[in-house]
């Protein structure tokens, strides 16, 4: 194994030393990132509009938690088929169909009349948005060599805080001017327009007329080498992926990251408005601070991980440094409990959200890092994203119930911090060496 690792490191060093030819792949990355941003813009609209929705529809905290959680029931469930289809059908069809679907459903959210309709529409929204991340991971694996994938993954994953952060002032202003229903009409229309643009603009590298041959060769040199390595191994059947400890560790770790992240996407506006008695309009501006911090965290995590790889640090160690360190930083969300003012609370929350996306930059490299063949990248992305979004099922309901009983967010914030620490321990002590999976690997569960 030592000789294999040495050869891998040497090949990585040679790839890192190649000149970077062309930048068109970054234009593709910007288009993918925009799509994820629109995805989260539509997803997070309900969190900003939540106080008004609760008032108009007469929803209690527990019932609201169920409505928020409903999205994740289908979103998590459909990650597996979405990831599989992303590898088979390709990201052009999957991302375009996804944006069109969740855009239409978001528009319909503006017509919700009660709890049942809200739950049904949230279920449909989860189905529509489920292909976004597995398909985006597939785009990165096709358009970027390994030494650039961490930054690329961090960038499209930053669509999460970009969309969520832009959502806060945009939706707050729309609600102030025209009511909460208009916010869903506008954000849904944005998604539909994106779906049309994506369909006409995106192509895979070999089908793109705008990509220079030199850049295509630079991209594919790494992938051809990886494919030769994979061809020398026995192919891992899709179902057997679950036999590997690596896959289960990916699932557990991402669950822990998202348990904290989904607090910001669901209950964060309500927490800040109620705890510190803010108006919705005032929150619309100061509530952007943690989101901005999370954008910086994602790009920082991607740059650090890629820099470590280019300097010769083994991929496994580079990813784990960022994953463990990021989750340790995420746990400071607990300090918000001790914050007497909104300023100190925002400081703790911003550091936590920064650290969360710092870790997530490496999370979305893992499917490409461990996939035995390229077709499995989408499947592995869907598997870990399905597990991570089970946190979206648990977190909103748990926070809603506990807050309804205690009239405080203190206990949920402490629980979130503890979950982050468990995630750090998982990546440090449970996850094996990060390398392509093999059907005969001793890292398989039960081997």
XYZ file of C-alpha atoms in Angstrom:
447
model
C 0.000 0.000 0.000
C 2.898 2.375 0.688
C 4.180 2.090 -2.887
C 0.703 2.715 -4.280
C 0.326 5.815 -2.113
C 3.736 7.050 -3.294
C 2.773 6.601 -6.928
C -0.530 8.417 -6.340
C 1.275 11.315 -4.682
C 3.795 11.511 -7.521
C 1.041 11.556 -10.124
C -0.741 14.267 -8.112
C 2.434 16.348 -8.088
C 2.803 16.012 -11.859
C -0.810 17.060 -12.396
C -0.359 20.009 -10.055
C 2.666 21.121 -12.045
C 0.870 21.252 -15.383
C 0.140 24.736 -16.705
C -3.443 25.861 -16.336
C -4.769 26.271 -19.857
C -8.011 28.200 -20.327
C -10.688 29.311 -17.895
C -13.924 28.250 -19.552
C -14.487 25.575 -16.908
C -14.894 28.408 -14.388
C -17.708 29.891 -16.475
C -19.428 26.508 -16.259
C -18.798 26.495 -12.519
C -20.406 29.938 -12.217
C -23.487 28.639 -14.045
C -23.748 25.629 -11.714
C -23.276 27.837 -8.654
C -26.029 30.156 -9.861
C -28.340 27.149 -10.107
C -27.623 26.050 -6.538
C -28.148 29.659 -5.406
C -31.558 29.746 -7.070
C -32.316 26.368 -5.498
C -31.677 27.770 -2.019
C -33.397 31.045 -2.800
C -36.606 29.096 -3.416
C -35.983 26.735 -0.506
C -35.287 29.480 2.048
C -38.136 31.792 1.074
C -40.419 30.068 3.557
C -38.024 30.657 6.472
C -38.069 34.446 6.011
C -41.814 34.473 5.380
C -42.467 32.116 8.294
C -43.654 34.647 10.920
C -46.240 36.039 8.479
C -47.286 32.579 7.293
C -47.772 31.404 10.874
C -49.894 34.443 11.640
C -52.072 34.229 8.501
C -52.556 30.452 8.544
C -52.717 30.092 12.338
C -49.848 27.607 12.679
C -48.275 26.662 16.037
C -44.528 25.963 16.381
C -44.875 22.166 16.314
C -47.104 22.258 13.214
C -44.706 24.695 11.557
C -41.805 22.361 12.315
C -43.646 19.532 10.553
C -44.236 21.731 7.493
C -40.559 22.720 7.394
C -39.494 19.108 7.829
C -41.821 17.803 5.087
C -39.507 19.166 2.417
C -36.722 16.881 3.616
C -38.878 13.738 3.655
C -38.910 13.645 -0.122
C -35.653 15.550 -0.644
C -33.673 12.926 1.274
C -35.601 9.986 -0.189
C -35.057 11.094 -3.783
C -31.313 11.712 -3.387
C -30.543 8.077 -4.250
C -32.500 7.888 -7.516
C -31.443 11.437 -8.399
C -27.782 10.591 -7.874
C -28.131 7.425 -9.935
C -29.870 9.269 -12.769
C -27.310 12.093 -12.701
C -24.656 9.531 -13.589
C -26.782 7.908 -16.293
C -28.790 10.724 -17.894
C -26.292 13.485 -17.259
C -26.431 16.853 -15.488
C -27.868 18.842 -18.392
C -31.231 17.086 -18.238
C -31.261 16.584 -14.467
C -30.461 20.163 -13.444
C -32.744 21.695 -16.081
C -35.715 19.500 -15.153
C -35.067 20.077 -11.463
C -35.059 23.888 -11.738
C -38.224 23.889 -13.820
C -39.995 21.623 -11.338
C -39.069 23.431 -8.131
C -39.712 26.799 -9.772
C -43.303 25.833 -10.596
C -43.880 24.404 -7.124
C -42.494 27.561 -5.495
C -44.998 29.654 -7.434
C -47.768 27.379 -6.164
C -46.546 27.914 -2.584
C -47.973 31.413 -2.894
C -51.450 29.860 -3.095
C -51.171 27.759 0.096
C -54.281 28.033 2.276
C -53.481 25.860 5.295
C -51.182 23.318 6.898
C -52.116 20.402 4.606
C -51.535 22.347 1.393
C -48.260 23.680 2.791
C -47.051 20.156 3.619
C -48.033 18.762 0.193
C -46.244 21.580 -1.631
C -43.161 21.179 0.549
C -43.112 17.465 -0.327
C -43.227 18.319 -4.038
C -40.529 20.945 -3.595
C -38.264 18.302 -2.043
C -38.682 16.070 -5.098
C -37.961 18.940 -7.469
C -34.802 20.088 -5.711
C -33.305 16.646 -5.016
C -31.126 16.361 -8.184
C -29.263 19.660 -7.645
C -26.264 18.565 -5.576
C -25.593 15.079 -7.033
C -25.795 16.535 -10.542
C -23.570 19.480 -9.573
C -20.964 17.063 -8.187
C -21.155 15.242 -11.520
C -20.481 18.526 -13.369
C -17.396 19.189 -11.236
C -16.066 15.658 -11.802
C -16.431 16.146 -15.573
C -15.054 19.686 -15.796
C -12.261 19.809 -13.173
C -9.085 17.829 -12.433
C -8.609 16.518 -8.902
C -6.231 19.319 -7.841
C -8.991 21.907 -8.485
C -12.071 20.029 -7.327
C -12.091 21.237 -3.733
C -12.347 24.890 -4.749
C -14.882 24.006 -7.443
C -16.943 21.973 -4.969
C -16.725 24.785 -2.414
C -17.911 27.259 -5.020
C -21.042 25.413 -6.087
C -21.750 24.491 -2.468
C -21.562 28.219 -1.704
C -24.753 28.490 -3.714
C -26.343 27.463 -0.408
C -25.337 30.574 1.572
C -25.523 32.828 -1.490
C -29.148 31.891 -2.160
C -30.074 31.842 1.515
C -28.391 35.185 2.176
C -29.844 36.962 -0.852
C -33.201 35.548 0.129
C -33.229 37.455 3.426
C -33.318 41.081 2.171
C -35.136 40.223 -1.069
C -37.977 38.326 0.564
C -38.151 40.751 3.503
C -38.638 43.652 1.075
C -41.185 41.737 -1.031
C -43.188 40.837 2.073
C -43.061 44.432 3.317
C -44.251 45.777 -0.038
C -46.697 43.139 -1.284
C -47.176 40.351 1.296
C -45.648 36.918 1.744
C -47.438 35.286 -1.191
C -45.746 37.596 -3.706
C -42.344 36.437 -2.473
C -43.078 32.890 -3.681
C -44.321 34.117 -7.053
C -41.101 36.069 -7.685
C -38.578 33.467 -6.475
C -40.403 30.710 -8.366
C -40.271 32.732 -11.581
C -36.511 33.191 -11.140
C -36.052 29.403 -11.013
C -38.078 28.878 -14.186
C -35.941 31.430 -16.031
C -32.795 29.693 -14.818
C -34.046 26.310 -16.081
C -34.430 27.743 -19.576
C -30.989 29.386 -19.487
C -29.293 26.200 -18.231
C -30.778 24.075 -20.999
C -29.443 26.363 -23.716
C -26.045 27.128 -22.158
C -24.723 23.906 -20.593
C -22.920 21.121 -22.438
C -20.492 18.419 -21.269
C -16.818 19.163 -22.058
C -16.549 17.131 -25.253
C -19.837 18.552 -26.560
C -18.959 22.172 -25.802
C -18.065 24.395 -28.739
C -16.647 27.109 -26.464
C -14.016 24.908 -24.807
C -10.501 25.109 -26.250
C -8.770 21.830 -27.034
C -5.851 22.665 -24.711
C -8.219 23.135 -21.767
C -10.070 19.914 -22.592
C -6.783 18.014 -22.600
C -5.821 19.580 -19.270
C -9.146 18.539 -17.729
C -9.125 15.021 -19.134
C -5.477 14.192 -18.438
C -6.310 13.732 -14.746
C -9.530 11.876 -15.503
C -7.933 9.510 -18.011
C -5.302 8.610 -15.423
C -7.993 8.016 -12.797
C -9.996 5.899 -15.226
C -6.950 3.751 -16.000
C -6.516 3.180 -12.274
C -10.195 2.296 -11.939
C -10.084 -0.073 -14.909
C -7.329 -2.027 -13.183
C -9.668 -2.655 -10.246
C -12.742 -4.803 -10.047
C -15.804 -2.595 -10.628
C -17.882 -1.930 -7.515
C -21.604 -2.587 -8.129
C -23.864 0.302 -7.068
C -25.611 -1.644 -4.314
C -22.342 -2.827 -2.824
C -21.305 0.771 -2.098
C -23.189 0.475 1.190
C -20.821 -2.290 2.325
C -17.987 0.185 2.688
C -17.160 1.942 5.942
C -16.073 4.947 3.892
C -19.590 5.432 2.519
C -21.202 5.192 5.959
C -18.677 7.632 7.385
C -19.450 10.059 4.545
C -23.138 9.774 5.385
C -22.689 10.281 9.145
C -20.303 13.224 8.750
C -22.484 15.120 6.308
C -25.531 14.494 8.510
C -23.714 16.270 11.358
C -22.728 19.228 9.161
C -26.245 19.675 7.846
C -27.855 19.313 11.265
C -26.284 22.655 12.126
C -26.610 24.189 8.642
C -30.351 23.593 8.472
C -30.896 25.640 11.602
C -29.788 28.633 9.525
C -32.048 27.674 6.615
C -35.193 27.050 8.677
C -35.424 28.542 12.193
C -32.641 31.158 12.161
C -34.856 34.120 11.125
C -37.495 33.239 13.733
C -34.793 32.763 16.389
C -33.219 36.166 15.799
C -36.520 38.063 15.454
C -38.077 36.582 18.602
C -35.022 36.350 20.839
C -33.871 39.919 20.223
C -37.222 41.509 19.323
C -36.230 42.593 15.810
C -38.508 43.853 13.070
C -38.524 41.727 9.917
C -37.044 44.577 7.894
C -34.172 45.095 10.353
C -33.513 41.383 10.386
C -33.441 41.480 6.579
C -30.151 43.360 6.746
C -28.297 42.140 9.856
C -29.471 38.579 9.211
C -27.211 38.502 6.144
C -24.042 38.524 8.274
C -23.842 34.757 9.034
C -24.627 34.016 5.394
C -21.776 36.222 4.187
C -19.468 34.510 6.675
C -20.534 31.118 5.323
C -19.666 32.146 1.748
C -16.177 33.117 2.879
C -15.902 29.844 4.786
C -16.756 27.759 1.732
C -14.195 29.411 -0.513
C -11.568 29.385 2.234
C -12.117 25.668 2.823
C -11.805 24.946 -0.879
C -8.642 26.998 -1.283
C -6.997 25.451 1.789
C -7.775 21.886 0.706
C -6.559 22.441 -2.863
C -3.428 24.241 -1.624
C -2.572 21.300 0.626
C -2.977 18.840 -2.263
C -0.824 20.971 -4.587
C 1.892 21.124 -1.934
C 2.090 17.348 -1.873
C -0.076 16.586 1.156
C -1.892 13.282 0.474
C -5.502 13.826 -0.578
C -6.804 11.866 2.405
C -4.958 13.996 4.947
C -5.796 17.266 3.176
C -9.527 16.531 3.166
C -9.594 15.352 6.786
C -7.752 18.421 8.085
C -10.500 20.609 6.645
C -13.358 18.322 7.670
C -12.309 17.893 11.288
C -11.199 21.489 11.764
C -14.368 22.827 10.177
C -16.668 20.796 12.403
C -14.781 21.756 15.546
C -15.361 25.386 14.597
C -19.010 24.693 13.805
C -19.616 23.628 17.409
C -19.254 27.228 18.648
C -22.928 27.668 17.773
C -23.434 26.686 21.417
C -21.935 30.012 22.514
C -24.948 31.865 21.104
C -26.838 30.586 24.155
C -24.647 32.781 26.375
C -24.945 35.891 24.181
C -26.665 38.825 25.924
C -26.893 40.945 22.766
C -27.697 40.366 19.119
C -24.135 41.410 18.186
C -22.435 38.689 20.222
C -24.976 36.123 19.055
C -24.262 37.020 15.429
C -20.523 36.646 16.074
C -20.929 33.091 17.398
C -23.399 32.148 14.668
C -21.210 33.628 11.923
C -18.141 31.704 13.092
C -20.205 28.511 13.256
C -21.657 28.970 9.761
C -18.206 29.903 8.371
C -16.771 26.681 9.784
C -19.683 24.601 8.511
C -19.145 25.592 4.882
C -15.357 25.355 5.359
C -15.891 21.646 6.061
C -18.552 21.224 3.374
C -16.054 22.247 0.678
C -14.219 18.967 1.239
C -17.436 16.982 1.706
C -18.370 17.527 -1.919
C -14.919 16.381 -3.093
C -15.381 12.983 -1.474
C -17.697 11.437 -4.123
C -15.107 12.091 -6.854
C -12.209 11.137 -4.553
C -13.580 7.700 -3.669
C -15.696 6.787 -6.734
C -14.298 3.613 -8.351
C -15.562 4.811 -11.752
C -16.865 8.198 -12.887
C -20.446 6.953 -13.184
C -20.495 6.418 -9.404
C -19.780 10.084 -8.578
C -23.446 11.045 -8.810
C -24.516 7.941 -6.903
C -22.094 8.597 -4.036
C -23.091 12.249 -3.991
C -26.733 11.225 -3.760
C -26.051 8.683 -1.015
C -24.218 11.083 1.282
C -26.670 13.889 0.512
C -29.623 11.626 1.327
C -28.160 10.890 4.737
C -27.259 14.522 5.329
C -30.769 15.669 4.606
C -32.222 13.294 7.139
C -30.900 16.048 9.408
C -33.386 18.311 7.681
C -36.169 15.944 8.723
C -35.052 15.765 12.343
C -33.743 19.280 12.997
C -36.798 21.476 12.195
C -39.239 19.251 14.119
C -36.900 18.850 17.084
C -36.272 22.597 17.293
C -39.979 23.360 16.876
C -41.053 20.954 19.621
C -38.354 21.966 22.107
C -38.890 25.658 21.452
C -42.642 25.267 21.824
C -42.204 23.587 25.213
C -39.402 25.777 26.609
C -40.087 29.054 24.740
C -36.325 29.206 24.141
C -33.783 28.213 21.509
C -31.084 27.455 24.115
C -31.408 23.661 24.188
C -31.569 23.270 20.367
C -28.390 25.349 19.961
C -26.528 23.211 22.501
C -27.705 20.028 20.760
C -26.465 21.417 17.431
C -23.018 22.076 18.908
C -22.768 18.557 20.307
C -23.743 17.059 16.943
C -20.944 19.059 15.296
C -18.419 17.593 17.747
C -19.665 14.083 16.954
C -19.170 14.820 13.262
C -15.565 15.880 13.874
C -14.929 12.632 15.761
C -16.429 10.645 12.875
C -14.106 12.148 10.282
C -11.082 11.858 12.587
C -11.531 8.326 13.922
C -14.141 6.449 11.842
C -13.418 7.482 8.257
C -10.697 5.317 6.637
C -8.124 6.508 4.119
C -9.748 8.505 1.313
C -9.057 6.577 -1.912
C -11.097 4.895 -4.682
C -13.306 2.116 -3.339
C -12.584 -1.474 -4.255
C -14.913 -4.445 -4.076
C -12.280 -6.407 -2.149
C -11.319 -3.484 0.108
C -10.607 -4.370 3.755
C -12.450 -1.152 4.608
C -15.766 -2.705 3.668
C -18.199 -3.031 6.525
C -17.885 -6.455 8.110
C -14.664 -7.298 6.248
